[in-house]
């Protein structure tokens, strides 16, 4: 319950004044209601606090009312005329009272008769009973009772006579019911409190009525409204209107929202679909500023799923539906409201304008520039407040056109009719200053009073330069008559509101300057995306920049277009001025412009006031220079302006040639070539470039360039002559592959066949002649070669044939040599074969010799594959019987495509086995090279076993102790955690024990217990009541042997009591299977001075055996004590009754044997009962 500024002051007042109820007067009002008509009740409030009052108006004098609270202990006071007026009635709810006068009454609610208060919600109601008298019946015969049904349900009392009434219990105040008879013409009277109580409703079947108060109601049925009777059956039916009460978890529902977006503080409706169609539901909306929460309650929970709310920022909502019956809740999907604030055009409160009559649609289309919006006679504007043919709001729903300040805008307004053309005037307004009005300067754009046609009306309107930028509202009004202004109503016509977007023109800026004649000037504006440059003379340029070449001072105007399409105005264009300077005209004269290195030239400049030579940084009119390379000389001159005159002069310098020439040494018998460079032509003192002196000689060389410049000095070539050596060599024979020394002499070093060979050693592959030259210590080579002849014999072809080229470790390979006469192996073996057993990969070599002594060798590699390092593992050290062992094998080295073969026939790196006894498994690991190794693994099976003793037969009702051994912990039949268990089976039963042994293995064992049937022993006596000294016979049956508590061991005996008393006789009967049962009877012995015949009545119990209940027949009503025990003597039930008949419910008891002892003042008897 939520109420602003409500403060609760709770007083606990204890007051007792002669047990008379107080009359309460509360000061806090809450809730009101109009007094209902007869037979109707209404709610005063859904959340009264204890300590408040509600107001009830239009109460009718003489009518009987009922005031109720949903809290059964509440105290109600009724006052008339004022909140503290005269007390009409007071008491605990429901309070029934009769109005003494008509008018307004005040219903005070308190928690008790001491006017207690409590800030706790309770529902309060006021109901009005129907009037007694004609048209109502009072039946005195009762027949049948039914509980008031829940919402949507019904109840029936069958075979009511039309002179009887049926009782309805549990009627709910405020609930609406329908009473009917199976005979549709019957007349029905509804009363509350008693069969003669206040009339709630009366009428012909079916009769709908609302309960004024809760509690018992009485439905009387008669044949007609004059209370006719008939002793014939009809069904008295009652149905409660409304949805059935909720149960379990209610439906979550799908949350809905009337509008998902909108302006801040705009109202919208939250609701949900798919909710449970039940009563007893409450709905609590929650909100959050984030989808993930946290969520807080939005107001208080209510009985409806729909609420209206608003927000100023984007908010998420969800609905919590709670069933008050089950106290279970469910949460709907999440929805959101997004706040959008496009500005005053959409969200501001503009003055209303529109037609008061929807007879005609006037505006069919509005077009501004290329933007257009169409409508029809049947269309309704999408925005808030739109009314068909009267007002259309398109703000926020139609994309607005963009308008530029200081522009002229074309428009078209298409006017039409839906119900006839009667002449129209139209106006267009725009809120240029965005003040929410259309009354500012220039805000009336168009006002056309004449010449308006049915069709397109075109024109233009101006957008002022000082318009406020952004989105603003534009209003078009068409009226059959004069337009009253931007706001207000008119009879026929239409108003349409739109948004237009005022966008800013670009502001152009650029800088001017001055240039010297002939120099360009670059115009570089900013503020737009494209530019136009107005050039003096009328031409224009476009582009991001413009390069101009003014010949005189010039003014350039720059305009631009912004990214939004608006052009700059005269106020935002840029104006740039470029001024001109003048510069001097220079002249340079050179005495010579081209010459050989070492010469000079004179440069003379004129035409300015001052000069600066850039090359020498001198200021003179005449400059003498001797450049060493071709050089450009630049001179600038300054006159009367800042502009400089600049001129250049190029002097070409030809370089002198520099001659270089080679010198060298030659041996006798050789020539020398002189190779000069650095000039175009040369002069050699010897006359020729190739010389062959026999003694040391020098030569001079000069040169001339292509520019006819002569070298400044000559170059000298020196030629030195030294002697050459004379050679001697020897001839011989060798085996192929061996070397031969030619033994040359006469020189210092030697070359054989052109290759350097200091010792003259050669290795020919066939018979060969070698040309030998020699170089002396002076470096001279013999001019004539010496010839040495060497004869070559071929070597034998030796090969090795292996028995295999790859073996596993510990294996042997046989190597066989061929192609020679004798052999020598690298493993020191001789002969043509040898056996090898390497442990690692190895190479072997053999040398073979032929008859000439020539030899050759051969080698071969034997690959030794290592044995795989195979291992086998089990996934556990010890297994329980029945466990599956996971065996795995692997090879730690070498890696590769290894394979495994298990002794159980499996292949692969893993296998599973289920041995019943401990077993050793082997696996052969084979490497990718085919080498094998075996590994073993033990699967060790737990050998413990579980035994149970004894296996036996037991009598029904008896117990036996079963003991398990062989483990450490036990569980019998899944519950008993001990090694032994005491059982009392009622039928043949197999008991199972599960155990955990010291190895943590689970063991199970079972034992079968066979049930031996107990004998059904009965004890009878001729008379249960007798006189002293009389003879009476007692007999037992149903067993083989008997033993009485008197010591008698026969099946029957005779008693002759001498004293009056109650004697108890118990017999134990033993069957052939040694099972026993007992029976007990009592004999009442009196002195026979008088005895009630009731003492002789037989007590019976039936059915016996039974599954659900036993019925006890005791013959006559009296005080009886009943005690029900099980076979162990544990008391199951104790009861005291005063009837002759009684039922005992045994449905919840376990099957088995039970004993019922019945005791009265005169006798006591124990009966045997069997539950099956």
Short mmCIF file of C-alpha atoms in Angstrom, two decimals, residues 29 168 272 282 310 390 454 465 488 494 571 603 657 661 673 685 701 760 763 823 845 916 923 942 962 995 1111:
data_model
loop_
_atom_site.label_atom_id
_atom_site.label_comp_id
_atom_site.label_asym_id
_atom_site.label_seq_id
_atom_site.Cartn_x
_atom_site.Cartn_y
_atom_site.Cartn_z
CA UNK A 29 -10.03 8.62 6.27
CA UNK A 168 -23.71 -23.89 2.08
CA UNK A 272 1.18 -8.22 -20.44
CA UNK A 282 -1.29 -9.96 -7.85
CA UNK A 310 6.10 7.76 -17.53
CA UNK A 390 -9.59 17.37 -38.18
CA UNK A 454 -9.12 22.36 -55.41
CA UNK A 465 18.69 34.96 -42.01
CA UNK A 488 -7.82 27.81 -32.07
CA UNK A 494 -7.87 20.61 -41.24
CA UNK A 571 27.26 37.91 -45.04
CA UNK A 603 81.35 39.48 -65.40
CA UNK A 657 93.76 15.97 -69.30
CA UNK A 661 100.57 5.03 -68.17
CA UNK A 673 102.13 -3.11 -74.22
CA UNK A 685 108.58 8.55 -77.32
CA UNK A 701 103.78 9.82 -73.11
CA UNK A 760 105.03 -32.38 -60.54
CA UNK A 763 96.87 -38.68 -60.89
CA UNK A 823 90.32 -58.70 -49.24
CA UNK A 845 84.58 -51.12 -45.54
CA UNK A 916 37.64 -63.33 -11.69
CA UNK A 923 51.82 -57.50 -24.37
CA UNK A 942 40.48 -58.88 -4.29
CA UNK A 962 21.15 -61.99 10.76
CA UNK A 995 29.52 -54.34 2.49
CA UNK A 1111 -15.27 -51.69 12.15
#
